[in-house]
CSV table of C-alpha atoms in Angstrom, one decimal:
chain,number,residue,atom,x,y,z
A,1,UNK,CA,131.4,97.6,118.0
A,2,UNK,CA,133.5,100.2,119.8
A,3,UNK,CA,134.1,102.3,116.7
A,4,UNK,CA,135.9,105.6,117.5
A,5,UNK,CA,134.8,108.5,115.4
A,6,UNK,CA,137.4,111.1,114.6
A,7,UNK,CA,135.4,114.4,114.7
A,8,UNK,CA,138.4,116.7,114.1
A,9,UNK,CA,137.2,117.5,110.6
A,10,UNK,CA,134.4,119.6,112.2
A,11,UNK,CA,136.9,122.3,112.8
A,12,UNK,CA,137.1,122.8,109.1
A,13,UNK,CA,133.6,124.4,109.1
A,14,UNK,CA,134.8,127.1,111.5
A,15,UNK,CA,135.5,129.8,108.8
A,16,UNK,CA,132.0,129.1,107.4
A,17,UNK,CA,130.5,129.4,110.9
A,18,UNK,CA,132.2,132.8,111.3
A,19,UNK,CA,130.8,134.0,108.0
A,20,UNK,CA,127.3,132.8,108.8
A,21,UNK,CA,127.5,134.4,112.2
A,22,UNK,CA,128.1,137.8,110.5
A,23,UNK,CA,125.7,137.4,107.6
A,24,UNK,CA,122.8,135.6,109.4
A,25,UNK,CA,123.1,134.8,113.1
A,26,UNK,CA,124.0,138.2,114.5
A,27,UNK,CA,121.4,140.1,112.3
A,28,UNK,CA,118.8,137.5,113.3
A,29,UNK,CA,119.6,138.2,117.0
A,30,UNK,CA,119.2,141.9,116.3
A,31,UNK,CA,115.8,141.2,114.7
A,32,UNK,CA,114.7,139.4,117.9
A,33,UNK,CA,115.9,142.4,120.0
A,34,UNK,CA,113.9,144.8,117.8
A,35,UNK,CA,110.8,142.6,118.0
A,36,UNK,CA,110.3,143.2,121.7
A,37,UNK,CA,110.9,146.9,121.6
A,38,UNK,CA,109.7,150.2,120.1
A,39,UNK,CA,113.0,151.7,118.8
A,40,UNK,CA,113.0,155.4,117.8
A,41,UNK,CA,116.7,156.0,117.7
A,42,UNK,CA,119.9,154.8,119.3
A,43,UNK,CA,119.0,156.2,122.7
A,44,UNK,CA,115.2,156.2,122.8
A,45,UNK,CA,113.6,152.8,123.0
A,46,UNK,CA,110.8,151.2,125.0
A,47,UNK,CA,110.3,147.6,126.0
A,48,UNK,CA,107.0,146.4,124.6
A,49,UNK,CA,107.3,142.7,125.3
A,50,UNK,CA,104.9,140.5,123.3
A,51,UNK,CA,102.7,143.4,122.1
A,52,UNK,CA,104.0,143.4,118.5
A,53,UNK,CA,103.6,139.7,118.1
A,54,UNK,CA,100.0,139.8,119.3
A,55,UNK,CA,99.3,142.7,117.0
A,56,UNK,CA,100.9,141.0,113.9
A,57,UNK,CA,99.2,137.6,114.5
A,58,UNK,CA,95.7,139.3,114.6
A,59,UNK,CA,96.3,141.6,111.7
A,60,UNK,CA,93.7,140.7,109.0
A,61,UNK,CA,95.8,142.0,106.0
A,62,UNK,CA,98.8,139.9,107.1
A,63,UNK,CA,96.6,136.8,107.6
A,64,UNK,CA,95.2,137.2,104.1
A,65,UNK,CA,98.8,137.7,102.7
A,66,UNK,CA,99.9,134.5,104.5
A,67,UNK,CA,97.0,132.5,103.1
A,68,UNK,CA,97.7,133.9,99.6
A,69,UNK,CA,101.3,133.0,100.0
A,70,UNK,CA,100.5,129.4,100.9
A,71,UNK,CA,98.1,129.1,98.0
A,72,UNK,CA,100.8,130.5,95.6
A,73,UNK,CA,103.6,128.2,96.9
A,74,UNK,CA,101.5,125.1,96.8
A,75,UNK,CA,100.2,125.9,93.3
A,76,UNK,CA,103.6,126.4,91.8
A,77,UNK,CA,105.0,123.3,93.5
A,78,UNK,CA,102.1,121.2,92.3
A,79,UNK,CA,102.7,122.4,88.7
A,80,UNK,CA,106.5,122.7,88.6
A,81,UNK,CA,107.5,119.4,90.2
A,82,UNK,CA,105.5,117.0,87.8
A,83,UNK,CA,106.3,119.3,84.8
A,84,UNK,CA,110.0,119.3,85.7
A,85,UNK,CA,110.1,115.5,86.0
A,86,UNK,CA,108.2,115.2,82.7
A,87,UNK,CA,110.6,117.6,80.9
A,88,UNK,CA,113.7,115.8,82.3
A,89,UNK,CA,112.3,112.4,81.0
A,90,UNK,CA,111.9,113.6,77.5
A,91,UNK,CA,115.2,115.6,77.3
A,92,UNK,CA,117.6,113.9,74.9
A,93,UNK,CA,120.5,112.1,76.6
A,94,UNK,CA,123.2,112.0,73.9
A,95,UNK,CA,124.7,114.0,71.1
A,96,UNK,CA,124.4,117.6,70.1
A,97,UNK,CA,120.7,117.6,70.8
A,98,UNK,CA,121.4,117.1,74.5
A,99,UNK,CA,123.7,120.2,74.7
A,100,UNK,CA,121.2,122.4,72.7
A,101,UNK,CA,118.2,121.3,74.9
A,102,UNK,CA,120.2,121.8,78.1
A,103,UNK,CA,121.1,125.4,77.1
A,104,UNK,CA,117.6,126.2,76.0
A,105,UNK,CA,116.2,124.8,79.3
A,106,UNK,CA,118.7,126.7,81.4
A,107,UNK,CA,118.1,130.1,79.8
A,108,UNK,CA,115.2,131.3,82.0
A,109,UNK,CA,117.3,130.5,85.1
A,110,UNK,CA,119.9,133.0,84.1
A,111,UNK,CA,117.5,136.0,84.0
A,112,UNK,CA,117.4,138.1,87.2
A,113,UNK,CA,114.1,138.3,89.1
A,114,UNK,CA,113.3,141.9,88.4
A,115,UNK,CA,114.1,141.5,84.7
A,116,UNK,CA,111.7,138.5,84.6
A,117,UNK,CA,109.1,140.8,86.0
A,118,UNK,CA,109.8,143.5,83.4
A,119,UNK,CA,109.8,141.0,80.6
A,120,UNK,CA,106.4,139.7,81.6
A,121,UNK,CA,105.0,143.1,82.3
A,122,UNK,CA,105.7,144.1,78.7
A,123,UNK,CA,104.7,140.7,77.3
A,124,UNK,CA,101.3,141.0,78.9
A,125,UNK,CA,100.5,144.6,77.9
A,126,UNK,CA,97.5,144.9,75.7
A,127,UNK,CA,99.0,147.5,73.3
A,128,UNK,CA,102.6,146.3,72.7
A,129,UNK,CA,102.8,142.9,74.5
A,130,UNK,CA,102.5,139.8,72.3
A,131,UNK,CA,100.6,137.8,74.9
A,132,UNK,CA,98.3,140.7,76.0
A,133,UNK,CA,97.6,141.7,72.4
A,134,UNK,CA,97.2,138.1,71.2
A,135,UNK,CA,94.7,137.2,73.9
A,136,UNK,CA,92.7,140.4,73.3
A,137,UNK,CA,92.6,139.7,69.6
A,138,UNK,CA,91.3,136.3,70.3
A,139,UNK,CA,88.4,137.9,72.1
A,140,UNK,CA,89.4,137.5,75.8
A,141,UNK,CA,89.4,140.7,77.8
A,142,UNK,CA,92.8,140.0,79.3
A,143,UNK,CA,93.9,142.7,81.8
A,144,UNK,CA,96.2,142.0,84.8
A,145,UNK,CA,95.7,145.4,86.3
A,146,UNK,CA,92.0,144.8,86.6
A,147,UNK,CA,91.2,141.1,86.8
A,148,UNK,CA,92.4,139.0,89.8
A,149,UNK,CA,92.2,135.8,87.8
A,150,UNK,CA,94.4,137.2,85.1
A,151,UNK,CA,96.9,138.5,87.5
A,152,UNK,CA,97.2,135.3,89.4
A,153,UNK,CA,97.3,133.2,86.2
A,154,UNK,CA,100.1,135.4,84.8
A,155,UNK,CA,102.2,135.3,88.0
A,156,UNK,CA,101.9,131.5,88.2
A,157,UNK,CA,102.7,131.2,84.5
A,158,UNK,CA,105.7,133.5,85.0
A,159,UNK,CA,107.0,131.4,88.0
A,160,UNK,CA,106.5,128.2,86.1
A,161,UNK,CA,108.4,129.5,83.2
A,162,UNK,CA,111.2,130.9,85.4
A,163,UNK,CA,111.7,127.9,87.8
A,164,UNK,CA,110.5,124.7,86.2
A,165,UNK,CA,113.9,124.5,84.5
A,166,UNK,CA,115.5,124.1,87.9
A,167,UNK,CA,113.5,121.0,88.7
A,168,UNK,CA,114.1,119.7,85.2
A,169,UNK,CA,117.8,120.1,85.5
A,170,UNK,CA,118.0,118.5,88.9
A,171,UNK,CA,115.9,115.6,87.7
A,172,UNK,CA,117.9,115.3,84.5
A,173,UNK,CA,121.2,115.0,86.5
A,174,UNK,CA,119.4,112.5,88.8
A,175,UNK,CA,118.3,110.4,85.8
A,176,UNK,CA,121.7,110.5,84.2
A,177,UNK,CA,123.2,108.8,87.4
A,178,UNK,CA,121.0,105.7,87.0
A,179,UNK,CA,123.3,102.8,85.7
A,180,UNK,CA,122.3,101.3,82.4
A,181,UNK,CA,122.1,97.9,84.1
A,182,UNK,CA,118.8,98.8,85.8
A,183,UNK,CA,117.2,99.5,82.4
A,184,UNK,CA,118.6,96.3,81.0
A,185,UNK,CA,117.1,94.3,83.9
A,186,UNK,CA,113.8,96.1,83.4
A,187,UNK,CA,113.8,95.1,79.7
A,188,UNK,CA,114.5,91.5,80.6
A,189,UNK,CA,111.5,91.6,82.9
A,190,UNK,CA,109.5,93.3,80.1
A,191,UNK,CA,108.6,96.0,82.5
A,192,UNK,CA,106.2,98.7,81.2
A,193,UNK,CA,107.4,102.3,80.8
A,194,UNK,CA,105.2,103.2,83.8
A,195,UNK,CA,106.9,100.5,86.0
A,196,UNK,CA,110.3,101.6,84.9
A,197,UNK,CA,109.4,105.2,85.9
A,198,UNK,CA,107.6,104.1,89.2
A,199,UNK,CA,110.2,101.6,90.5
A,200,UNK,CA,113.5,102.7,89.0
A,201,UNK,CA,113.5,106.3,88.0
A,202,UNK,CA,111.3,107.9,90.6
A,203,UNK,CA,113.0,106.3,93.6
A,204,UNK,CA,116.4,107.3,92.2
A,205,UNK,CA,115.1,110.9,91.9
A,206,UNK,CA,114.0,111.2,95.5
A,207,UNK,CA,117.2,112.9,96.6
A,208,UNK,CA,117.3,115.6,93.9
A,209,UNK,CA,113.5,116.1,94.4
A,210,UNK,CA,114.0,116.8,98.1
A,211,UNK,CA,116.4,119.5,97.2
A,212,UNK,CA,114.2,120.7,94.3
A,213,UNK,CA,111.1,120.9,96.4
A,214,UNK,CA,112.8,122.6,99.3
A,215,UNK,CA,114.5,125.2,97.1
A,216,UNK,CA,111.3,125.9,95.2
A,217,UNK,CA,109.2,126.1,98.4
A,218,UNK,CA,111.6,128.6,100.0
A,219,UNK,CA,112.0,130.6,96.8
A,220,UNK,CA,108.3,130.9,96.1
A,221,UNK,CA,107.5,131.6,99.8
A,222,UNK,CA,109.7,134.7,99.7
A,223,UNK,CA,108.9,135.8,96.1
A,224,UNK,CA,109.2,139.5,95.9
A,225,UNK,CA,110.6,141.2,92.8
A,226,UNK,CA,108.5,139.4,90.1
A,227,UNK,CA,105.0,140.2,91.3
A,228,UNK,CA,106.2,143.6,92.5
A,229,UNK,CA,107.3,144.5,89.0
A,230,UNK,CA,104.5,142.7,87.2
A,231,UNK,CA,101.4,143.7,89.2
A,232,UNK,CA,102.7,145.8,92.1
A,233,UNK,CA,100.6,143.6,94.4
A,234,UNK,CA,97.3,144.4,92.7
A,235,UNK,CA,94.6,144.5,91.6
A,236,UNK,CA,93.7,145.7,95.1
A,237,UNK,CA,95.9,143.5,97.2
A,238,UNK,CA,95.0,140.2,95.5
A,239,UNK,CA,98.7,139.4,94.6
A,240,UNK,CA,100.4,141.1,97.6
A,241,UNK,CA,102.5,138.3,99.0
A,242,UNK,CA,104.1,138.1,102.5
A,243,UNK,CA,107.5,139.6,101.6
A,244,UNK,CA,105.8,142.6,100.0
A,245,UNK,CA,103.7,143.3,103.0
A,246,UNK,CA,106.8,143.0,105.1
A,247,UNK,CA,108.8,145.4,102.9
A,248,UNK,CA,106.1,148.0,102.9
A,249,UNK,CA,106.0,147.8,106.7
A,250,UNK,CA,109.7,147.8,107.3
A,251,UNK,CA,111.1,150.1,104.6
A,252,UNK,CA,108.0,152.1,103.6
A,253,UNK,CA,106.6,152.9,107.1
A,254,UNK,CA,109.8,152.3,109.2
A,255,UNK,CA,107.8,150.2,111.7
A,256,UNK,CA,110.8,148.2,112.8
A,257,UNK,CA,109.3,146.6,115.9
A,258,UNK,CA,106.2,145.2,114.2
A,259,UNK,CA,108.2,144.1,111.1
A,260,UNK,CA,110.7,142.3,113.3
A,261,UNK,CA,108.0,140.4,115.0
A,262,UNK,CA,106.4,139.6,111.7
A,263,UNK,CA,109.8,138.5,110.2
A,264,UNK,CA,110.2,136.1,113.1
A,265,UNK,CA,106.7,134.6,112.5
A,266,UNK,CA,107.6,134.3,108.8
A,267,UNK,CA,110.9,132.6,109.7
A,268,UNK,CA,109.2,130.1,112.0
A,269,UNK,CA,106.7,129.1,109.3
A,270,UNK,CA,109.5,128.6,106.7
A,271,UNK,CA,111.5,126.6,109.3
A,272,UNK,CA,108.6,124.3,110.1
A,273,UNK,CA,107.5,123.7,106.6
A,274,UNK,CA,111.0,123.0,105.3
A,275,UNK,CA,111.7,120.7,108.3
A,276,UNK,CA,108.4,118.8,107.7
A,277,UNK,CA,109.2,118.3,103.9
A,278,UNK,CA,112.8,117.2,104.6
A,279,UNK,CA,111.9,114.8,107.4
A,280,UNK,CA,108.9,113.3,105.6
A,281,UNK,CA,110.9,112.6,102.4
A,282,UNK,CA,114.0,111.4,104.2
A,283,UNK,CA,111.9,109.1,106.4
A,284,UNK,CA,110.1,107.6,103.4
A,285,UNK,CA,113.5,106.7,102.0
A,286,UNK,CA,114.7,105.2,105.2
A,287,UNK,CA,111.6,103.0,105.5
A,288,UNK,CA,112.1,101.8,101.9
A,289,UNK,CA,115.7,100.8,102.7
A,290,UNK,CA,114.6,98.9,105.8
A,291,UNK,CA,112.1,97.0,103.7
A,292,UNK,CA,114.9,96.1,101.4
A,293,UNK,CA,113.4,97.7,98.2
B,1,UNK,CA,127.1,146.0,120.6
B,2,UNK,CA,124.9,149.1,121.3
B,3,UNK,CA,123.4,148.9,117.8
B,4,UNK,CA,122.0,145.5,118.5
B,5,UNK,CA,119.7,147.1,121.1
B,6,UNK,CA,119.9,144.2,123.6
B,7,UNK,CA,117.3,143.8,126.3
B,8,UNK,CA,117.5,141.6,129.4
B,9,UNK,CA,114.9,139.1,128.3
B,10,UNK,CA,116.5,138.6,124.8
B,11,UNK,CA,119.9,138.2,126.5
B,12,UNK,CA,118.6,135.5,128.8
B,13,UNK,CA,116.9,133.9,125.8
B,14,UNK,CA,120.0,133.7,123.7
B,15,UNK,CA,122.2,132.7,126.6
B,16,UNK,CA,119.9,129.8,127.4
B,17,UNK,CA,120.0,128.6,123.8
B,18,UNK,CA,123.8,128.9,123.7
B,19,UNK,CA,124.0,127.0,127.0
B,20,UNK,CA,121.7,124.3,125.6
B,21,UNK,CA,123.8,123.8,122.5
B,22,UNK,CA,127.0,123.7,124.6
B,23,UNK,CA,125.4,121.3,127.0
B,24,UNK,CA,124.2,119.0,124.2
B,25,UNK,CA,127.7,119.0,122.7
B,26,UNK,CA,129.3,118.0,126.0
B,27,UNK,CA,126.6,115.3,126.5
B,28,UNK,CA,127.3,114.0,123.0
B,29,UNK,CA,131.0,113.8,123.8
B,30,UNK,CA,130.4,112.0,127.1
B,31,UNK,CA,127.8,109.6,125.8
B,32,UNK,CA,127.0,109.6,122.1
B,33,UNK,CA,123.3,109.6,121.2
B,34,UNK,CA,121.5,106.5,119.9
B,35,UNK,CA,118.7,107.0,117.4
B,36,UNK,CA,115.5,105.5,118.8
B,37,UNK,CA,111.8,105.6,118.3
B,38,UNK,CA,109.5,107.0,121.1
B,39,UNK,CA,106.0,108.3,120.8
B,40,UNK,CA,106.9,110.5,117.9
B,41,UNK,CA,106.1,108.9,114.5
B,42,UNK,CA,109.7,109.1,113.4
B,43,UNK,CA,112.9,107.8,115.0
B,44,UNK,CA,115.0,110.6,116.4
B,45,UNK,CA,118.3,111.4,117.9
B,46,UNK,CA,118.7,113.6,121.0
B,47,UNK,CA,119.4,116.7,118.9
B,48,UNK,CA,116.4,116.1,116.7
B,49,UNK,CA,114.2,116.0,119.8
B,50,UNK,CA,115.7,119.2,121.1
B,51,UNK,CA,115.0,120.9,117.7
B,52,UNK,CA,111.4,119.7,117.7
B,53,UNK,CA,111.0,120.8,121.2
B,54,UNK,CA,112.3,124.3,120.6
B,55,UNK,CA,110.4,124.7,117.3
B,56,UNK,CA,107.1,123.7,119.0
B,57,UNK,CA,107.9,126.0,121.9
B,58,UNK,CA,108.0,128.8,119.4
B,59,UNK,CA,104.6,127.9,118.1
B,60,UNK,CA,103.2,127.4,121.7
B,61,UNK,CA,104.3,131.0,122.5
B,62,UNK,CA,102.9,132.4,119.4
B,63,UNK,CA,99.5,130.7,120.0
B,64,UNK,CA,99.3,131.9,123.6
B,65,UNK,CA,100.5,135.4,122.9
B,66,UNK,CA,98.4,135.9,119.7
B,67,UNK,CA,95.1,134.2,120.4
B,68,UNK,CA,94.6,133.8,124.2
B,69,UNK,CA,94.6,136.2,127.1
B,70,UNK,CA,96.8,133.8,129.1
B,71,UNK,CA,100.2,134.9,130.6
B,72,UNK,CA,103.4,134.2,128.6
B,73,UNK,CA,104.8,132.5,131.6
B,74,UNK,CA,102.2,129.8,131.2
B,75,UNK,CA,103.4,129.3,127.6
B,76,UNK,CA,107.0,129.1,128.9
B,77,UNK,CA,106.0,126.5,131.6
B,78,UNK,CA,104.1,124.4,129.0
B,79,UNK,CA,107.0,124.6,126.6
B,80,UNK,CA,109.6,123.5,129.2
B,81,UNK,CA,107.3,120.6,130.3
B,82,UNK,CA,106.8,119.6,126.7
B,83,UNK,CA,110.5,119.8,126.0
B,84,UNK,CA,111.3,117.5,129.0
B,85,UNK,CA,108.6,115.0,128.0
B,86,UNK,CA,109.9,115.0,124.4
B,87,UNK,CA,113.6,114.5,125.4
B,88,UNK,CA,112.7,111.6,127.7
B,89,UNK,CA,109.9,109.7,125.8
B,90,UNK,CA,109.8,111.3,122.3
C-alpha cells in the first residue's frame, strides 16, 4: 500500500502559473486593494474599509440586475442543455451529411459577440429586419425598444441561437465515444430508445455536460456585448445585466472603489455557483460508480 | 508596486492566504491527505475543506458587512471558528 507518488511533473505548470499571475492573480489583488479605498490618483487615496461593500450590497439597482442575471442564466441553461442534447442525438454520424451538419451547427459559434448583437439588431428591426417586419405583418406589434417581453424573448432567442451549438458539439463528441458494443447489448435486451438514452447515452454524456453547463453558466453570467448592442439594456433597465451595470460604474463614472467591491461580490457568486455545479455533478458520478452501475 | 495601491489590511489578508497555501503544501508533503466524510454531505480532502471554509468566510463577511450593524471582527471570528470546525469535523 505504500505507493510513492512522483510529483515532479507539477513543476511543468510553472510557466502557466507565471502567466496566470500576470493576467489574473495580480490584477485581482489590485482589485481587492481598490475595493477598500477611495482612490483619486497615485498619491491621493483614502482608506474606506468595508464601506463600498455595504453600499453595493444594499444598492437596489444592483440587486435588481443580479436577480435579472440569475433569471437569464437559468433560462438559457434550461433551454440550451436539453436542446443541445436533442440536436446531438439527431445529428448524422457518418458520411458527407455528418460533415455538412457539423459545419452548419458550428457556424454561429464563429461569430463574434458584438457582431451577433448587430445581426439580431438589424434582424429584429420593424422596417428592414426580416423577423421584425415578418412579425409585424403577421399582426403582432413586435418592438424590442418598447416591450420588455419582446426584448427578453429576443435576447434569449439570440443566446440560444449563438450557444446551443456548443452544447450540441460537446454532446456529439461525447456520443461518438460510446463503443458500439453498448448499443449491441441494448439491442439484445430489446431496450427501448428511451432506456438506451437514459442508461447508456446520458451517463456517458455526464462529463461533457459538466463542462458544457459550467461554460454556459459562466458565459451567460457575464454576458455583455450582445444585449448591449441589441437593446442597450432597455427598455428602461429591463435587460441591463450585471456586467453592464459594472461597466457603466467603472468606465462610465470612474467609480473605481465601488466597482472593485462590486466585482469581488460578482466573483464570489460565480465561484460559488460554479463550485456547486461541479461538485454536485462529480459527486453524482462518484456515487454511481460506488453502486457499480 | 505603487500602482497596486496596497494597504496594510489587504497585505495582511494576502499574506495569510499565501501562508495558508504554503502550510497546506508542507502538511501534504509530511502527511498526505485522506479523503473522508464528515458532517458535510460530500466526502472531502483537506484542501476541499479549506476551500469551502474560505469561500463561506467570504459570504459570512459580506452578510455581516452588508446587512447587519455588527463589527467586521465578529465576522472574522465566526469565520475562523467555522474554518477550524470544518477542518476538524467537516
